[in-house]
Coordinates of C-alpha atoms in Angstrom, one line a residue:
M1 CA 0.0 0.0 0.0
E2 CA 1.4 3.4 -1.1
L3 CA 1.6 6.2 1.4
L4 CA -0.1 9.4 0.0
V5 CA 0.7 13.0 1.1
T6 CA -3.1 13.8 1.1
N7 CA -4.0 11.2 3.7
S8 CA -0.9 11.4 6.0
P9 CA 0.9 14.0 8.1
F10 CA 4.1 13.7 6.0
N11 CA 5.4 16.1 3.3
Q12 CA 6.1 14.9 -0.2
E13 CA 9.8 14.2 0.4
Q14 CA 9.1 12.2 3.6
A15 CA 6.3 10.2 1.9
D16 CA 8.6 9.4 -1.1
S17 CA 11.3 8.1 1.3
L18 CA 8.9 6.0 3.2
N19 CA 7.4 4.5 0.1
I20 CA 10.9 3.5 -1.0
L21 CA 11.8 2.0 2.4
L22 CA 8.6 0.2 3.6
P23 CA 8.2 -2.4 0.8
T24 CA 11.8 -3.6 1.4
L25 CA 11.2 -4.4 5.1
T26 CA 10.8 -7.9 6.4
E27 CA 8.1 -8.7 8.9
A28 CA 10.7 -8.8 11.7
Q29 CA 12.0 -5.4 10.7
R30 CA 8.5 -3.9 10.6
T31 CA 7.8 -5.3 14.1
W32 CA 11.1 -3.8 15.4
L33 CA 10.4 -0.4 13.9
S34 CA 6.9 -0.2 15.2
G35 CA 8.2 -1.0 18.7
Y36 CA 11.0 1.5 18.4
L37 CA 8.7 4.3 17.3
A38 CA 6.2 3.5 20.1
V39 CA 8.8 4.5 22.7
P40 CA 9.2 8.3 23.2
Q41 CA 12.6 9.3 21.7
P42 CA 14.9 12.3 22.5
A43 CA 15.2 14.9 19.8
G44 CA 17.0 13.5 16.7
P45 CA 17.1 9.7 17.7
T46 CA 19.9 7.9 16.0
I47 CA 19.6 4.4 14.5
A48 CA 23.0 2.9 14.2
V49 CA 24.2 -0.2 12.3
D50 CA 26.8 -2.5 13.9
P51 CA 29.7 -2.5 11.3
A52 CA 30.9 -5.9 12.5
V53 CA 27.8 -7.5 11.0
Q54 CA 27.4 -5.6 7.8
N55 CA 27.5 -7.8 4.7
A56 CA 29.9 -7.5 1.9
S57 CA 27.5 -5.3 -0.2
G58 CA 27.5 -2.7 2.6
S59 CA 23.8 -3.3 3.5
S60 CA 22.9 -4.6 6.9
P61 CA 21.4 -8.0 7.5
Q62 CA 18.0 -8.1 9.3
N63 CA 17.7 -7.7 13.1
V64 CA 21.0 -5.9 13.8
V65 CA 19.7 -2.3 13.8
K66 CA 19.7 -0.7 17.2
A67 CA 19.6 2.7 18.9
V68 CA 22.5 4.2 20.6
S69 CA 22.4 2.9 24.2
R70 CA 23.4 4.1 27.6
D71 CA 26.1 2.6 29.8
V72 CA 24.9 0.4 32.7
T73 CA 26.6 0.3 36.2
I74 CA 25.8 -2.3 38.8
L75 CA 27.0 -1.8 42.3
F76 CA 26.6 -4.4 45.0
G77 CA 26.8 -4.6 48.8
S78 CA 27.1 -8.2 50.0
E79 CA 27.9 -9.8 53.4
T80 CA 27.6 -13.5 52.7
G81 CA 27.9 -13.5 49.0
N82 CA 24.3 -13.6 47.9
G83 CA 24.2 -10.0 46.8
Q84 CA 27.3 -10.4 44.7
T85 CA 26.1 -13.6 43.1
L86 CA 22.8 -11.9 42.1
A87 CA 24.7 -8.9 40.7
E88 CA 26.9 -11.1 38.6
E89 CA 23.9 -13.1 37.4
F90 CA 22.3 -9.8 36.3
V91 CA 25.4 -8.8 34.4
Q92 CA 25.2 -12.0 32.4
K93 CA 21.6 -11.1 31.4
L94 CA 22.5 -7.6 30.5
E95 CA 25.5 -8.6 28.4
K96 CA 23.1 -10.8 26.4
L97 CA 21.4 -7.6 25.4
D98 CA 24.7 -6.2 24.0
L99 CA 24.8 -3.6 26.7
N100 CA 28.0 -2.0 28.0
V101 CA 28.0 -3.1 31.7
T102 CA 30.3 -2.2 34.6
I103 CA 30.0 -4.1 37.9
A104 CA 31.8 -3.4 41.2
A105 CA 31.5 -3.8 45.0
M106 CA 30.4 -0.4 46.3
D107 CA 33.6 0.1 48.2
D108 CA 35.6 -0.5 45.0
F109 CA 33.6 2.2 43.1
K110 CA 35.2 5.7 43.1
P111 CA 32.5 8.1 44.4
K112 CA 33.6 10.8 41.9
E113 CA 32.6 8.5 39.1
L114 CA 29.0 8.7 40.2
K115 CA 28.5 11.9 38.1
K116 CA 29.3 9.9 35.0
V117 CA 26.8 7.1 35.6
Q118 CA 23.9 6.8 33.3
D119 CA 21.9 3.7 34.3
L120 CA 22.6 2.6 37.9
F121 CA 21.4 -0.6 39.5
I122 CA 22.1 -1.4 43.1
V123 CA 21.9 -4.9 44.7
S124 CA 22.3 -4.6 48.5
A125 CA 22.0 -6.8 51.5
T126 CA 21.1 -5.5 54.9
H127 CA 23.2 -6.5 57.9
G128 CA 22.7 -6.3 61.6
E129 CA 20.2 -3.6 62.7
G130 CA 19.5 -2.2 59.3
D131 CA 23.1 -1.5 58.4
P132 CA 24.7 -1.8 54.9
P133 CA 27.3 -4.6 54.5
D134 CA 30.9 -3.9 55.3
N135 CA 31.8 -3.6 51.6
A136 CA 29.1 -1.0 51.1
L137 CA 29.8 1.2 54.1
S138 CA 32.0 3.9 52.6
F139 CA 29.7 4.3 49.5
Y140 CA 26.6 4.4 51.8
E141 CA 28.2 7.2 53.9
F142 CA 29.3 9.2 50.8
L143 CA 25.9 8.9 49.2
H144 CA 24.2 10.2 52.4
S145 CA 26.8 13.0 52.8
R146 CA 26.7 16.6 51.6
K147 CA 29.4 15.6 49.1
A148 CA 27.0 13.4 47.1
P149 CA 26.4 14.9 43.6
K150 CA 23.0 15.6 42.1
L151 CA 22.0 12.7 39.9
K152 CA 19.7 14.4 37.4
G153 CA 19.7 12.2 34.2
V154 CA 20.7 9.1 36.2
R155 CA 18.2 6.2 36.0
F156 CA 18.2 3.7 38.7
S157 CA 16.5 0.7 40.4
V158 CA 17.4 -1.2 43.6
L159 CA 17.2 -4.9 44.5
S160 CA 17.3 -5.3 48.3
L161 CA 18.1 -8.5 50.3
G162 CA 17.1 -9.0 53.9
D163 CA 15.4 -11.2 56.5
E164 CA 11.8 -10.5 57.5
S165 CA 12.4 -11.7 61.0
Y166 CA 14.5 -8.5 61.7
E167 CA 12.8 -5.3 62.5
F168 CA 14.7 -3.3 59.9
F169 CA 13.9 -5.6 57.0
C170 CA 15.9 -4.6 53.9
Q171 CA 16.6 -1.2 55.4
A172 CA 19.9 -0.6 53.6
G173 CA 18.2 -1.2 50.2
K174 CA 15.4 1.2 51.2
D175 CA 17.9 3.8 52.2
F176 CA 19.8 3.6 48.9
D177 CA 16.5 3.7 47.0
N178 CA 15.2 6.8 48.8
R179 CA 18.6 8.6 48.6
L180 CA 19.0 8.1 44.9
E181 CA 15.6 9.7 44.4
E182 CA 16.4 12.6 46.7
L183 CA 19.5 13.3 44.6
G184 CA 17.4 13.6 41.5
G185 CA 17.7 10.1 40.0
E186 CA 14.8 8.7 38.0
R187 CA 13.5 5.4 39.3
I188 CA 12.8 3.3 36.2
H189 CA 11.6 0.2 38.1
P190 CA 10.2 -0.1 41.7
R191 CA 12.6 -1.4 44.4
V192 CA 12.1 -5.1 45.2
D193 CA 12.6 -6.4 48.7
C194 CA 13.6 -10.0 49.1
D195 CA 13.4 -12.3 52.1
L196 CA 15.8 -15.1 52.7
D197 CA 14.1 -17.1 49.9
Y198 CA 15.0 -14.5 47.3
D199 CA 15.0 -16.4 44.0
E200 CA 11.5 -15.6 42.8
N201 CA 11.5 -12.0 43.7
A202 CA 15.0 -11.4 42.3
A203 CA 13.9 -13.0 39.0
K204 CA 10.9 -10.6 38.9
W205 CA 13.2 -7.6 39.4
F206 CA 15.6 -8.8 36.7
E207 CA 12.8 -9.2 34.2
G208 CA 11.2 -5.9 35.2
V209 CA 14.4 -3.9 34.7
L210 CA 15.3 -5.8 31.5
G211 CA 11.9 -5.0 30.1
V212 CA 12.5 -1.3 30.6
L213 CA 15.9 -1.5 29.1
R214 CA 14.6 -3.4 26.1
E215 CA 12.1 -0.6 25.5
T216 CA 14.4 2.3 26.1
Q217 CA 18.0 1.2 25.3
G218 CA 17.7 0.3 21.7
V219 CA 18.3 -3.4 22.1
N220 CA 18.9 -5.8 19.2
T221 CA 15.5 -7.3 20.1
V222 CA 15.4 -10.4 17.9
N223 CA 19.0 -11.6 18.4
A224 CA 18.9 -10.7 22.1
S225 CA 15.7 -12.6 22.6
A226 CA 17.3 -15.6 21.0
R227 CA 20.3 -15.3 23.3
M228 CA 18.1 -14.8 26.3
G229 CA 16.2 -17.9 25.3
Q230 CA 19.2 -20.2 25.2
T231 CA 18.3 -22.1 28.3
T232 CA 18.7 -25.7 27.2
A233 CA 20.0 -28.2 29.6
E234 CA 23.4 -28.1 28.0
T235 CA 23.7 -24.3 28.4
L236 CA 22.5 -24.4 32.1
T237 CA 25.0 -27.2 32.8
A238 CA 27.8 -25.2 31.3
E239 CA 27.0 -22.0 33.1
Q240 CA 26.1 -23.3 36.6
P241 CA 27.8 -25.6 39.0
N242 CA 26.5 -29.1 39.3
Y243 CA 25.4 -28.5 42.9
S244 CA 24.2 -25.2 44.3
R245 CA 21.8 -23.6 46.8
T246 CA 18.8 -24.7 44.7
N247 CA 20.3 -28.1 43.9
P248 CA 22.3 -29.2 47.0
Y249 CA 24.6 -32.1 47.2
H250 CA 23.6 -34.8 49.7
A251 CA 26.8 -35.3 51.7
E252 CA 27.4 -38.3 53.9
V253 CA 28.2 -37.6 57.5
L254 CA 31.6 -39.1 58.4
E255 CA 32.0 -37.8 62.0
N256 CA 29.9 -35.9 64.5
L257 CA 31.7 -35.1 67.7
N258 CA 31.1 -32.9 70.7
L259 CA 34.2 -30.7 71.1
N260 CA 33.3 -29.5 74.7
G261 CA 34.4 -31.4 77.7
C262 CA 32.2 -32.8 80.5
G263 CA 30.7 -30.1 82.6
S264 CA 30.7 -27.4 79.9
N265 CA 27.8 -25.0 79.6
K266 CA 28.1 -25.4 75.8
E267 CA 27.9 -28.0 73.1
T268 CA 30.0 -27.5 70.0
R269 CA 29.8 -30.1 67.2
H270 CA 32.7 -30.9 64.9
I271 CA 31.1 -32.4 61.8
E272 CA 33.0 -34.0 58.9
L273 CA 31.2 -34.5 55.6
S274 CA 32.2 -36.5 52.5
L275 CA 32.5 -34.5 49.2
E276 CA 33.7 -37.5 47.3
G277 CA 32.4 -37.4 43.7
S278 CA 30.7 -34.0 44.2
N279 CA 33.2 -31.8 42.3
L280 CA 32.7 -29.2 45.0
S281 CA 35.7 -27.1 46.1
F282 CA 36.3 -24.2 48.4
E283 CA 38.9 -21.8 49.8
P284 CA 39.6 -20.7 53.4
G285 CA 36.9 -18.1 54.3
D286 CA 34.1 -19.8 52.3
S287 CA 31.0 -21.1 54.0
L288 CA 28.9 -24.2 53.7
G289 CA 25.2 -24.0 53.4
I290 CA 23.0 -26.7 54.9
A291 CA 19.3 -27.1 54.0
P292 CA 18.0 -28.2 57.4
K293 CA 14.8 -30.0 58.5
N294 CA 12.5 -29.0 61.4
D295 CA 12.3 -31.1 64.5
P296 CA 9.8 -33.9 63.8
N297 CA 8.4 -33.7 67.4
L298 CA 7.6 -30.0 66.9
V299 CA 5.9 -30.8 63.6
E300 CA 3.8 -33.5 65.2
E301 CA 2.8 -31.1 68.0
L302 CA 1.8 -28.4 65.5
I303 CA -0.3 -30.8 63.4
G304 CA -1.9 -32.3 66.5
E305 CA -2.7 -28.8 67.9
L306 CA -4.5 -28.0 64.7
N307 CA -6.2 -31.5 64.5
W308 CA -5.2 -32.0 60.9
D309 CA -4.4 -35.1 58.9
P310 CA -0.6 -35.3 58.5
E311 CA -1.0 -37.1 55.2
E312 CA -3.2 -34.5 53.6
S313 CA -1.6 -33.1 50.4
V314 CA -0.7 -29.4 50.4
P315 CA 0.9 -27.2 47.6
I316 CA 4.5 -26.3 48.3
N317 CA 5.1 -23.8 45.5
K318 CA 3.4 -21.9 42.7
Q319 CA 4.1 -24.6 40.2
G320 CA 1.6 -26.8 41.9
E321 CA 3.9 -29.4 43.4
V322 CA 2.4 -31.1 46.5
L323 CA 3.6 -32.9 49.5
A324 CA 2.0 -34.5 52.5
L325 CA 1.4 -31.9 55.2
R326 CA 3.9 -33.5 57.6
E327 CA 6.7 -33.7 55.1
A328 CA 6.0 -30.1 53.9
L329 CA 6.2 -28.8 57.5
L330 CA 9.3 -30.9 58.1
S331 CA 11.3 -30.0 55.1
N332 CA 9.9 -27.0 53.3
F333 CA 8.5 -24.3 55.6
E334 CA 9.8 -22.3 58.5
I335 CA 7.9 -23.0 61.7
T336 CA 10.4 -21.9 64.4
V337 CA 10.5 -18.1 63.7
L338 CA 7.6 -15.6 63.8
T339 CA 7.8 -12.4 61.8
K340 CA 5.7 -9.3 61.8
P341 CA 4.4 -10.0 58.2
L342 CA 3.4 -13.5 59.2
L343 CA 1.5 -12.2 62.2
E344 CA -0.3 -9.7 60.1
K345 CA -1.3 -12.3 57.5
A346 CA -2.4 -14.7 60.3
A347 CA -4.6 -12.0 61.9
K348 CA -6.5 -11.7 58.6
L349 CA -6.8 -15.5 58.2
F350 CA -7.4 -16.8 61.7
Q351 CA -10.5 -14.7 62.5
N352 CA -9.2 -14.4 66.0
D353 CA -10.2 -11.1 67.7
E354 CA -7.3 -11.3 70.2
L355 CA -4.7 -11.7 67.5
K356 CA -6.2 -8.7 65.6
K357 CA -5.8 -6.6 68.8
L358 CA -2.2 -7.6 69.1
V359 CA -1.4 -6.7 65.5
E360 CA -3.1 -3.3 66.0
A361 CA -1.4 -2.6 69.3
G362 CA 1.8 -1.3 67.8
K363 CA 5.5 -2.2 67.1
D364 CA 6.6 -2.6 70.7
E365 CA 3.9 -5.0 71.6
I366 CA 4.4 -7.0 68.4
N367 CA 8.2 -7.2 68.9
A368 CA 7.7 -8.3 72.5
Y369 CA 5.4 -11.1 71.4
L370 CA 7.6 -12.3 68.6
E371 CA 10.6 -12.7 70.9
G372 CA 11.3 -16.4 71.5
R373 CA 8.0 -17.7 70.1
D374 CA 7.3 -20.0 67.2
L375 CA 4.3 -21.2 65.1
L376 CA 3.2 -23.7 67.8
D377 CA 2.9 -20.8 70.3
L378 CA 0.9 -18.8 67.8
V379 CA -1.7 -21.4 67.1
K380 CA -2.0 -22.4 70.8
E381 CA -2.6 -18.8 71.9
F382 CA -4.7 -17.7 69.0
P383 CA -6.4 -20.7 67.6
P384 CA -7.5 -20.3 63.9
E385 CA -11.1 -20.6 63.0
N386 CA -12.2 -22.5 59.9
V387 CA -8.7 -22.6 58.4
G388 CA -7.5 -25.6 56.4
P389 CA -4.0 -26.8 55.8
E390 CA -3.7 -25.4 52.3
E391 CA -4.7 -21.9 53.4
F392 CA -2.4 -22.2 56.5
I393 CA 0.6 -23.2 54.4
Q394 CA 0.3 -20.0 52.3
L395 CA 1.2 -18.0 55.4
L396 CA 4.7 -19.6 55.7
R397 CA 7.9 -18.8 54.1
K398 CA 10.4 -21.4 52.9
I399 CA 12.8 -22.7 55.5
P400 CA 16.1 -20.9 54.8
A401 CA 19.5 -22.6 54.5
R402 CA 22.0 -22.1 57.3
L403 CA 25.5 -20.9 56.6
Y404 CA 28.6 -22.1 58.5
S405 CA 32.2 -21.1 58.1
I406 CA 34.2 -24.0 56.7
A407 CA 36.7 -25.3 59.2
S408 CA 39.0 -27.4 57.0
S409 CA 41.3 -27.0 54.0
Y410 CA 40.4 -28.3 50.6
Q411 CA 44.1 -28.6 49.8
A412 CA 44.6 -30.8 52.8
N413 CA 41.3 -32.8 52.6
P414 CA 39.8 -32.5 49.1
D415 CA 37.2 -35.2 49.7
E416 CA 36.0 -33.7 53.0
V417 CA 34.6 -30.6 54.5
H418 CA 34.6 -29.9 58.2
L419 CA 32.2 -27.6 60.2
T420 CA 32.2 -26.2 63.8
I421 CA 28.6 -25.7 64.9
G422 CA 27.6 -24.4 68.3
T423 CA 24.3 -25.9 69.4
V424 CA 21.6 -23.4 70.2
A425 CA 19.4 -24.5 73.1
Y426 CA 17.3 -22.4 75.4
Q427 CA 14.0 -22.3 77.3
A428 CA 11.3 -19.7 76.5
H429 CA 7.7 -19.3 77.4
G430 CA 7.7 -22.6 79.2
R431 CA 9.2 -24.8 76.5
D432 CA 12.7 -26.1 75.7
R433 CA 13.8 -25.0 72.2
T434 CA 16.8 -25.6 69.9
G435 CA 18.1 -24.1 66.8
V436 CA 16.7 -25.7 63.6
C437 CA 20.0 -26.7 62.0
S438 CA 22.2 -26.9 65.2
G439 CA 19.6 -29.0 66.9
Q440 CA 19.3 -31.3 64.0
C441 CA 23.1 -31.7 63.9
S442 CA 23.4 -32.3 67.6
Q443 CA 20.4 -34.5 68.2
R444 CA 19.4 -36.3 65.0
I445 CA 22.4 -36.6 62.6
Q446 CA 24.6 -39.6 62.9
P447 CA 27.6 -40.9 60.8
G448 CA 26.1 -42.5 57.7
D449 CA 23.3 -40.0 57.4
T450 CA 23.3 -37.3 54.7
L451 CA 22.9 -33.6 54.7
P452 CA 21.9 -31.4 51.7
I453 CA 24.8 -28.9 51.3
Y454 CA 26.3 -26.4 48.9
I455 CA 29.3 -24.1 48.9
Q456 CA 28.8 -20.4 49.5
R457 CA 31.8 -18.3 48.2
N458 CA 32.7 -15.5 50.6
R459 CA 34.5 -13.0 48.5
N460 CA 34.5 -10.6 51.5
F461 CA 36.6 -12.8 53.7
N462 CA 39.6 -13.7 51.5
F463 CA 43.0 -14.4 52.9
P464 CA 45.9 -12.6 51.3
P465 CA 47.3 -14.2 48.1
D466 CA 50.9 -13.3 49.2
A467 CA 51.9 -15.9 51.7
E468 CA 54.4 -13.5 53.3
T469 CA 51.7 -11.1 54.3
P470 CA 51.3 -11.1 58.1
V471 CA 47.8 -12.2 59.2
I472 CA 46.1 -11.4 62.5
M473 CA 43.0 -13.5 63.3
V474 CA 40.4 -12.9 66.0
G475 CA 38.0 -15.8 66.5
P476 CA 36.4 -16.7 69.8
G477 CA 34.2 -19.8 70.1
T478 CA 33.0 -21.1 66.8
G479 CA 34.4 -18.0 65.1
V480 CA 37.7 -19.8 65.0
A481 CA 36.5 -22.1 62.2
P482 CA 37.8 -20.2 59.2
F483 CA 41.2 -19.8 60.9
R484 CA 41.5 -23.6 61.3
S485 CA 40.9 -23.8 57.6
F486 CA 43.5 -21.2 56.8
L487 CA 46.2 -22.7 59.1
E488 CA 45.5 -26.2 57.9
E489 CA 46.0 -25.0 54.3
R490 CA 49.3 -23.3 55.2
E491 CA 50.6 -26.4 56.8
E492 CA 49.6 -28.5 53.8
T493 CA 51.2 -26.0 51.3
E494 CA 54.2 -25.4 53.5
V495 CA 54.1 -21.6 53.1
T496 CA 55.7 -19.2 55.5
G497 CA 54.6 -15.8 56.9
K498 CA 53.7 -14.5 60.3
T499 CA 50.3 -15.5 61.8
W500 CA 48.8 -14.4 65.1
L501 CA 45.6 -15.9 66.5
F502 CA 43.4 -14.5 69.4
Y503 CA 41.1 -17.2 70.7
G504 CA 38.6 -17.1 73.5
D505 CA 35.8 -19.1 75.2
Q506 CA 34.4 -19.6 78.7
H507 CA 36.7 -22.3 80.4
F508 CA 40.1 -23.6 79.5
A509 CA 39.4 -27.1 80.8
T510 CA 36.1 -27.7 78.9
D511 CA 35.9 -25.1 76.0
F512 CA 39.3 -25.0 74.4
L513 CA 38.2 -26.0 70.9
Y514 CA 40.9 -27.7 68.8
Q515 CA 43.5 -27.2 71.5
L516 CA 46.0 -29.7 70.4
E517 CA 45.9 -28.5 66.8
W518 CA 46.7 -24.9 67.7
Q519 CA 49.5 -26.0 70.0
N520 CA 51.0 -28.2 67.3
W521 CA 50.9 -25.4 64.7
L522 CA 52.5 -23.1 67.2
K523 CA 55.3 -25.6 67.8
D524 CA 55.8 -26.2 64.1
G525 CA 55.8 -22.4 63.2
V526 CA 52.6 -22.5 61.2
L527 CA 51.2 -20.3 63.9
T528 CA 53.6 -17.6 65.0
K529 CA 51.7 -16.2 68.0
F530 CA 48.7 -17.4 70.0
D531 CA 46.9 -15.6 72.7
V532 CA 43.8 -16.9 74.6
A533 CA 41.1 -15.5 76.8
F534 CA 38.9 -17.7 79.0
S535 CA 36.3 -15.4 80.4
R536 CA 34.9 -17.5 83.2
D537 CA 38.3 -18.7 84.7
T538 CA 39.1 -15.4 86.4
P539 CA 37.2 -13.2 88.8
E540 CA 37.1 -10.5 86.2
K541 CA 35.9 -11.5 82.8
V542 CA 38.7 -11.4 80.2
Y543 CA 37.8 -11.4 76.5
V544 CA 39.8 -11.4 73.2
Q545 CA 39.7 -7.6 73.0
H546 CA 41.5 -7.4 76.4
R547 CA 44.3 -9.6 75.1
M548 CA 44.6 -7.4 72.0
L549 CA 44.9 -4.3 74.2
E550 CA 47.6 -6.1 76.3
H551 CA 49.7 -6.5 73.1
S552 CA 48.9 -3.1 71.8
K553 CA 52.4 -2.1 70.7
E554 CA 53.3 -5.3 68.8
L555 CA 49.8 -5.5 67.3
Y556 CA 50.1 -2.0 66.0
Q557 CA 53.6 -2.8 64.6
W558 CA 52.2 -5.8 62.7
I559 CA 49.4 -3.6 61.2
T560 CA 51.8 -0.8 60.1
E561 CA 53.9 -3.6 58.5
G562 CA 51.0 -4.5 56.3
A563 CA 49.2 -7.2 58.3
H564 CA 45.7 -8.2 57.3
V565 CA 43.2 -8.4 60.2
Y566 CA 40.3 -10.9 60.2
V567 CA 37.5 -11.1 62.7
C568 CA 34.9 -13.9 62.8
G569 CA 32.1 -14.6 65.3
D570 CA 29.4 -12.8 67.2
E571 CA 28.4 -9.4 65.7
K572 CA 26.5 -7.7 68.5
H573 CA 29.1 -7.8 71.2
M574 CA 32.5 -9.4 70.2
A575 CA 32.9 -7.8 66.8
A576 CA 31.9 -4.4 68.1
D577 CA 34.3 -4.7 71.1
V578 CA 37.2 -5.9 68.8
H579 CA 36.5 -3.0 66.4
N580 CA 36.7 -0.5 69.3
A581 CA 39.9 -2.1 70.6
L582 CA 41.6 -1.8 67.2
I583 CA 40.7 1.9 67.1
T584 CA 42.1 2.4 70.6
I585 CA 45.3 0.6 69.7
I586 CA 45.8 2.7 66.5
E587 CA 45.0 5.9 68.4
Q588 CA 47.4 5.2 71.3
E589 CA 50.3 3.6 69.5
G590 CA 50.0 5.9 66.5
N591 CA 49.7 9.0 68.7
I592 CA 46.8 10.3 66.7
S593 CA 43.2 11.4 67.5
R594 CA 40.3 9.1 67.8
E595 CA 38.8 10.4 64.6
E596 CA 42.1 9.9 62.7
A597 CA 42.3 6.3 64.1
E598 CA 38.8 5.6 62.9
S599 CA 39.7 7.0 59.5
Y600 CA 42.8 4.8 59.4
L601 CA 40.8 1.7 60.2
K602 CA 38.2 2.6 57.5
E603 CA 41.0 3.0 55.0
I604 CA 42.6 -0.4 55.7
R605 CA 39.1 -1.9 55.5
K606 CA 38.7 -0.4 52.0
Q607 CA 42.1 -1.9 51.1
K608 CA 40.7 -5.4 52.1
R609 CA 43.2 -5.5 55.0
Y610 CA 40.4 -5.6 57.6
Q611 CA 37.7 -8.2 56.9
R612 CA 34.9 -9.5 59.1
D613 CA 32.6 -12.5 58.9
V614 CA 30.2 -11.8 61.7
Y615 CA 26.7 -13.1 62.6

């Protein structure tokens, strides 16, 4: 059909040009052009041809025309590695769209470069009480300072990771999202907040952002779609490890020993798992994920309280897979932790007036109720009315994997992986309770059983590649696990270099984990210095930070000589106390102000010379 000037808004010259072009277009080219023109374009949009795919005659083959695109920058803040893994997965998807992509940890990104960013995507975990991860701190502080530039013309979106059981769920991601908007950035896709089971929500965010970019970035639509669609079994096998968080390896338990002596207030399990035939490998500092099961007795009590049939089938996902109720509660859903969102959904479903009053009472009352209670407590205190198993299951989130620092060296034991797990056991609201995974490992796992596991890379807790670099390690209790891995590897590879370990626990006689190994490594020179603190053996409690302060001068000398400092263990108390002790040591021995000492410690953290794995 010929375009006429009389029935169109075009002048004669434009109509002639269109009449020449339109008959030559293929169906795919017509589809692409209609989509391109449907998107609002800046003045004078440019359509460019990739010279690398022009044919010999100088004309362009179909499906390679694309608009000039903007650069994409992805910044991630990650504590355990999930944020970085998702950011890297997003990069792969973007590169399939032929986009120019830059990815960096936030602390590795130069703040002055922020002015040059065009499309900015942030993937951030939340740590502790709503804080950004360690490798996002300096960027977070810069972005929230007066030095942050105006971001007019910058487009952005945020993927936030967190844990709904914490009061400040996904707070770091929320802060980034709000601040980017305050600075003038344009949000091109709503922030998505992910709980511990993040796969589905992260995938939605990926597709949402990619959809916007396909519409506005001038993507080579047909070829890109073909590449995005390459998800055959062979491709997935090539791109992904055989075993992962979503496809764990079932490892046989070789040993399960209690490391604490008779009379100890603690129980710490040393567990050895077989990796034979798994092709899994790891480095010192990495973690092992375990997909745990709930306590069968707790599951039976819960089903009995609700008077349901344990064999009744219930859906376990949106794909329609079903399991018997008992198995679903045992293996798939979290029943030991209550969260505010769960309480709010239960108040709507249970038709229980008292529960509605609690939810409406306010944050303080809700938090007080959540502390130490589980799903059994909830249904006992607020019995649901006319609620069936299928509806009830919809309230629950998937049971999250538990991460533990690996306590062995792959170089020394390639067919094994060792863990150091402290058993969580306490009494609350008239009932004895145990941690989901630690209770399983201490009470129900025997040699010969299997555990579903996967390796979690921890790129934020890497030991120095130069074996001669001095290493200072602070790891009380189970926090000593990664340092056992590190020293075992040094012994195996026969490398030299100064190492100094600060270890602490309650009692020398009953709680000195791996005592003979540390002493042998000290004797053989694998461990250069070793200082211990047993807090309950003296009238005045002595902790690892006190031992550090006692050796203030030598510790400062090691740091100024380039030593890397590693801290692993309890975040709320130990890690904060050790951090303050380091600032005090730098302040006193460096003869500088407190503020200067804090800046010094921030700087060596940015240099990856001060790393923490805290929980």
